[in-house]
mmCIF file of C-alpha atoms in Angstrom:
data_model
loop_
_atom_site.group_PDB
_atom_site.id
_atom_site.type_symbol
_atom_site.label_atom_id
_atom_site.label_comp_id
_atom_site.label_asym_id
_atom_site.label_seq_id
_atom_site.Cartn_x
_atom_site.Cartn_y
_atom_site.Cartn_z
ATOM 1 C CA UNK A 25 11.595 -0.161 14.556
ATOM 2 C CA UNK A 26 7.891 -0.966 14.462
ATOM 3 C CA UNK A 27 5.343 -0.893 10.992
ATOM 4 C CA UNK A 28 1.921 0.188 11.397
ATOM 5 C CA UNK A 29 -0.307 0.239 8.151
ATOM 6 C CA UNK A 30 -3.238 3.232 7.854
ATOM 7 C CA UNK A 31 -4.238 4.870 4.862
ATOM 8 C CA UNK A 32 -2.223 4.416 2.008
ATOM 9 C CA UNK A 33 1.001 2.154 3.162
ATOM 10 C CA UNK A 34 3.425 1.642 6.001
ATOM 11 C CA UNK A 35 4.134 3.917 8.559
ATOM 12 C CA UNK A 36 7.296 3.299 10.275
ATOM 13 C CA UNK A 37 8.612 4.548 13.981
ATOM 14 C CA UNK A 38 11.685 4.536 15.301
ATOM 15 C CA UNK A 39 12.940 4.405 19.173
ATOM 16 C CA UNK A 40 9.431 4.464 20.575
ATOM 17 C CA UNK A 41 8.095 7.676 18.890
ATOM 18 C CA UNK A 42 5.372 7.955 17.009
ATOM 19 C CA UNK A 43 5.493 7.038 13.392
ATOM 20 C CA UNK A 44 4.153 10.973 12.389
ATOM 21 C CA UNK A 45 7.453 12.335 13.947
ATOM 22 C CA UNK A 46 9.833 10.123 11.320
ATOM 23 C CA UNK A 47 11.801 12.079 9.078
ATOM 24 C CA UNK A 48 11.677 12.274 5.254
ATOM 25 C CA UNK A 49 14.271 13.640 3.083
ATOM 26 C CA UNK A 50 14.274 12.907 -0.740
ATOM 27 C CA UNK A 51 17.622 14.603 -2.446
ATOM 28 C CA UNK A 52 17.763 16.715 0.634
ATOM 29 C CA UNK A 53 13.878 18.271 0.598
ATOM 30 C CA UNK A 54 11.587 17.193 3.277
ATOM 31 C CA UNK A 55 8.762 15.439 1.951
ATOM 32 C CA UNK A 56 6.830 14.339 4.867
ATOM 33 C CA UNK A 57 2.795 14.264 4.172
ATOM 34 C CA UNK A 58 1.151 15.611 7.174
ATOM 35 C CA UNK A 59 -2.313 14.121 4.570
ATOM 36 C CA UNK A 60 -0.987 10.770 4.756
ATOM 37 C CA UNK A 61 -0.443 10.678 9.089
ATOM 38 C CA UNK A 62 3.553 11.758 8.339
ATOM 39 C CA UNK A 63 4.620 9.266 5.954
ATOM 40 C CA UNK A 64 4.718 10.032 2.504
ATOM 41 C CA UNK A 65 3.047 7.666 -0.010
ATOM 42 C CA UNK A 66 1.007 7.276 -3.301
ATOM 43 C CA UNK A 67 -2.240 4.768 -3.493
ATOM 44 C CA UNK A 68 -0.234 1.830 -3.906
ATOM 45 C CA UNK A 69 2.021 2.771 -0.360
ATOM 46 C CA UNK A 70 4.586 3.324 -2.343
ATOM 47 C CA UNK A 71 7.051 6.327 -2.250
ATOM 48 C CA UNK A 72 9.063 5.814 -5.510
ATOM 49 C CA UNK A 73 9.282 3.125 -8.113
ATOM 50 C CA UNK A 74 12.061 0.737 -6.607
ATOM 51 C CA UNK A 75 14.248 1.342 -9.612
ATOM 52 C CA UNK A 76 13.755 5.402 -8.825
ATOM 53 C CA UNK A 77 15.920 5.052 -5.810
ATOM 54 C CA UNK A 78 19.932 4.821 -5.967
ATOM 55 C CA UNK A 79 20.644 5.097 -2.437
ATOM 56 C CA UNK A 80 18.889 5.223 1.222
ATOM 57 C CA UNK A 81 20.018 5.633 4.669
ATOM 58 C CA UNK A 82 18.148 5.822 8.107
ATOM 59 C CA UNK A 83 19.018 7.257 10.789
ATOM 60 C CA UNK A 84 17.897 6.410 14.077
ATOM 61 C CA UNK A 85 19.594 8.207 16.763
ATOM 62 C CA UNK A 86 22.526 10.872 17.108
ATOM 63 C CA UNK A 87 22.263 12.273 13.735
ATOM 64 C CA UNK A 88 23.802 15.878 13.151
ATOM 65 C CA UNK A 89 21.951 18.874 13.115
ATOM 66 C CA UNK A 90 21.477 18.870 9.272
ATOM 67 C CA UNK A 91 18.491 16.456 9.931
ATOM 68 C CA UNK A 92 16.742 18.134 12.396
ATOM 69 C CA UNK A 93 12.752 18.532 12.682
ATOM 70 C CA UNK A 94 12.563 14.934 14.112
ATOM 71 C CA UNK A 95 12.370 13.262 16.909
ATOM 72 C CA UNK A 96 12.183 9.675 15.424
ATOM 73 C CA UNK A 97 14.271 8.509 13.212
ATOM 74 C CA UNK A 98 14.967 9.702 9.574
ATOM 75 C CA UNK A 99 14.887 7.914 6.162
ATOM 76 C CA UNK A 100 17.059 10.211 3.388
ATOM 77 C CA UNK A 101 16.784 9.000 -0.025
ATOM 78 C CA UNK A 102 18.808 9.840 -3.641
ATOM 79 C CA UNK A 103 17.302 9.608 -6.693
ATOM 80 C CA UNK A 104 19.197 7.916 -9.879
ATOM 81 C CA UNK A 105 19.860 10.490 -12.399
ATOM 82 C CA UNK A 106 21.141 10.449 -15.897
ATOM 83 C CA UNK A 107 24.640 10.415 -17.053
ATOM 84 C CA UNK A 108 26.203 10.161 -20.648
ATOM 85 C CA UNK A 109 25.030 6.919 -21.321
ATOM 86 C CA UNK A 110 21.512 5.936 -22.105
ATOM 87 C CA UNK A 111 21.018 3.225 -19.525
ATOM 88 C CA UNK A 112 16.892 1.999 -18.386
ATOM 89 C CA UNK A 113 15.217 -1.215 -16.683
ATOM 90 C CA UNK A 114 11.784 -2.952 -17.331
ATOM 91 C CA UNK A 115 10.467 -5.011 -14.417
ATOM 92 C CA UNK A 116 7.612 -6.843 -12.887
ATOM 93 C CA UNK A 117 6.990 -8.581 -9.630
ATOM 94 C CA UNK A 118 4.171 -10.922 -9.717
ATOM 95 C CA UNK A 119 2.371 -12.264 -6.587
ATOM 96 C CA UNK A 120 -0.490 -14.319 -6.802
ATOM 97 C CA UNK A 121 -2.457 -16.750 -4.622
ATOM 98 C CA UNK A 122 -1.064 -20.344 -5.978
ATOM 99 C CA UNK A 123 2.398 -19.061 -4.598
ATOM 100 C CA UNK A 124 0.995 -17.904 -1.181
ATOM 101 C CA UNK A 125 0.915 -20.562 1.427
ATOM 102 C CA UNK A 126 -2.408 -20.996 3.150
ATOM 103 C CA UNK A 127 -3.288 -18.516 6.292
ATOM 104 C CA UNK A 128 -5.422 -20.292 9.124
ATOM 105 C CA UNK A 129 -8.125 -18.492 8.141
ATOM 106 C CA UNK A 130 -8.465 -19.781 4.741
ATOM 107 C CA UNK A 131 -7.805 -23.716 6.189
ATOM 108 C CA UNK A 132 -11.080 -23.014 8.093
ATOM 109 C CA UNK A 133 -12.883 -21.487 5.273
ATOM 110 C CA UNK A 134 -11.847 -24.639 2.808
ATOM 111 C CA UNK A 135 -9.873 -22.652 0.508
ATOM 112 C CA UNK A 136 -7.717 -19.085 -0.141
ATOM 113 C CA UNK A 137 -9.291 -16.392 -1.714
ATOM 114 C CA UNK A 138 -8.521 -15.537 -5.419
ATOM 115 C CA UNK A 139 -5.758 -13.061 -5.474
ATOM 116 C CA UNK A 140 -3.136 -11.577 -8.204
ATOM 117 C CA UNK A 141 -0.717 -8.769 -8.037
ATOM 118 C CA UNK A 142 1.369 -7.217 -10.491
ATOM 119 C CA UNK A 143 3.726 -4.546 -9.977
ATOM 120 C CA UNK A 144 5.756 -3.178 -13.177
ATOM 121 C CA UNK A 145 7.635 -0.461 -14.194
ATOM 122 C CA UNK A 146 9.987 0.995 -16.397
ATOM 123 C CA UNK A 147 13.106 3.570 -15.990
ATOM 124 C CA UNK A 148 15.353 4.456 -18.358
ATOM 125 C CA UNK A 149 17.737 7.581 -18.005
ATOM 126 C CA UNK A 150 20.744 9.296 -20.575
ATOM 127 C CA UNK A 151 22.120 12.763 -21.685
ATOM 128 C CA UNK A 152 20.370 15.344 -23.368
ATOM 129 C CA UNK A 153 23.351 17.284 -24.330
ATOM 130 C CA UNK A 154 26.879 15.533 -23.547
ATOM 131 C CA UNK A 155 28.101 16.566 -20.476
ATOM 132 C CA UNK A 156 25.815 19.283 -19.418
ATOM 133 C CA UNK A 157 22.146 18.426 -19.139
ATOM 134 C CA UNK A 158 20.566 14.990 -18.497
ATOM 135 C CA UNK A 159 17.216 13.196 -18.162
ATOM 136 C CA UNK A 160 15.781 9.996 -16.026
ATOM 137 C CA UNK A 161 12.412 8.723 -15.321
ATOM 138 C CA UNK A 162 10.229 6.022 -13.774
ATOM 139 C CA UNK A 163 7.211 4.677 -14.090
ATOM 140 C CA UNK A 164 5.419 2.100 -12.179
ATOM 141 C CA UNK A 165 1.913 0.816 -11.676
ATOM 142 C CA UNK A 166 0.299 -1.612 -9.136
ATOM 143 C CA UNK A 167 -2.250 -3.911 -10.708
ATOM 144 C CA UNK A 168 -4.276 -6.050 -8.356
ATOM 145 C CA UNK A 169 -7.456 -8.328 -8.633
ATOM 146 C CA UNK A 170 -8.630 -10.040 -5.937
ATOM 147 C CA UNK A 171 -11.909 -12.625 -5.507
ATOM 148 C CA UNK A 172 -13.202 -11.921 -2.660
ATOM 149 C CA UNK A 173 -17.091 -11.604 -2.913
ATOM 150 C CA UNK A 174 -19.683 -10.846 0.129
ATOM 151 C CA UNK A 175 -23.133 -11.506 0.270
ATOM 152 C CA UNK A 176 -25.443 -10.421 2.854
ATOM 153 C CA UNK A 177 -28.820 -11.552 3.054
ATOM 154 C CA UNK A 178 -30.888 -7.833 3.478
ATOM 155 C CA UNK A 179 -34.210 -7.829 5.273
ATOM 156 C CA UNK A 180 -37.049 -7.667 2.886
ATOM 157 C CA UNK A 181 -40.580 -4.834 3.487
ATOM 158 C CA UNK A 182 -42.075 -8.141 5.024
ATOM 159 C CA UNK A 183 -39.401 -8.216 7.326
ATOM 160 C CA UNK A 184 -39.547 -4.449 8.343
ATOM 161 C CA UNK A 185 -43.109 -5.090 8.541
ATOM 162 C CA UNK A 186 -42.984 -7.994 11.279
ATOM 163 C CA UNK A 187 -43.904 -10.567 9.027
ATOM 164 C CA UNK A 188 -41.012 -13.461 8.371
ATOM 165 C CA UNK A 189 -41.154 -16.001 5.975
ATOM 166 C CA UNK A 190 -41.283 -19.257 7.582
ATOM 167 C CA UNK A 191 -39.614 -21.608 4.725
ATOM 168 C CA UNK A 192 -40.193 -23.059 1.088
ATOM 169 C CA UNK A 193 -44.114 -22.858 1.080
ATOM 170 C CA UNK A 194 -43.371 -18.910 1.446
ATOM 171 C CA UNK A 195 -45.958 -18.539 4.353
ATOM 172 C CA UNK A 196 -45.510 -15.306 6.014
ATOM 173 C CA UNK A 197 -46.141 -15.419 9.763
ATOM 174 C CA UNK A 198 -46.561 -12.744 12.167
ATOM 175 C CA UNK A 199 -42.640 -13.003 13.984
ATOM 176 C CA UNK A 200 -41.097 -11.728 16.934
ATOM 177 C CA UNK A 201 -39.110 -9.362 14.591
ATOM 178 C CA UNK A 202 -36.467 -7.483 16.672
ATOM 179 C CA UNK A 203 -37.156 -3.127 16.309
ATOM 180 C CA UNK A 204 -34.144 -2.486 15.328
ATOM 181 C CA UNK A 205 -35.093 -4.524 11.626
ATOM 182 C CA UNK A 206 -38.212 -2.642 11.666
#
């Protein structure tokens, strides 16, 4: 199994194909995005809330005929649904930079970057009439603030025009000014 990330989330291939010929099945309908490079996804890379999702299985070589349109492998999916009891969840997963351990990166730049996540959600599910007709839904939202900030000194006219500032008294010389600035 390898994960590449493009566009929206992760892309996942199976048994050295490529990660557009992976199978999607959610409650038996093919929902692979052919906008989002074969994997289906929403901003966040997400496919469903996690608590959306009662069972999974994937399928990665000598699968019946019933899952056929694939060469890779296949991930099939089953939605919760509601029963006679009312029955829901609230959560929240919470990733932030003071819980991350340092990358090499941010040892050489003397510090990490500010970051925060929050993912939350509710579901909550239950009958509308006894026994015949029921009802479940899910939300969930991503919520993410990060600190990273870049500055980039642009070239001023004097610049385009050849003429570089030489330091605090502000004197503008005539510079060796690569054309490409110009």
């Amino acid at each position: 199994r390898r994960v590449l990330f493009r566009s929206f989330g992760a892309r996942i291939s199976f048994a050295g194909s490529r990660p557009d010929q992976t199978g999607w099945l959610l409650d038996g309908t093919n929902i692979k995005s052919m906008s989002n490079f074969g994997t289906p996804g929403s901003a966040s890379g997400l496919m469903l809330g996690v608590d959306a999702v009662r069972e999974f299985q994937v399928l990665t070589s000598n699968y019946s005929a019933e899952f056929g349109g694939s060469s890779g492998g296949l991930v099939n999916m089953v939605t919760k649904s509601g029963t006679n009891e009312l029955h829901g969840t609230v959560y929240e997963f919470l990733r932030n930079d003071n819980l991350d351990a340092a990358r090499w990166e941010d040892n050489k730049r003397k510090g990490k970057p500010e970051f925060k996540r929050n993912q939350y959600g509710v579901s909550a599910g239950g009958p509308i009439r006894k026994d015949k007709t029921f009802i479940f839904g899910n939300y969930e939202s991503l919520r993410e603030r990060r600190g990273n900030t870049s500055i980039s000194d642009v070239p001023d006219f004097e610049v385009h025009q050849g003429r570089v500032n030489t330091g605090p008294g502000g004197s503008l010389v005539q510079g060796n000014v690569a054309p490409s600035i110009r």
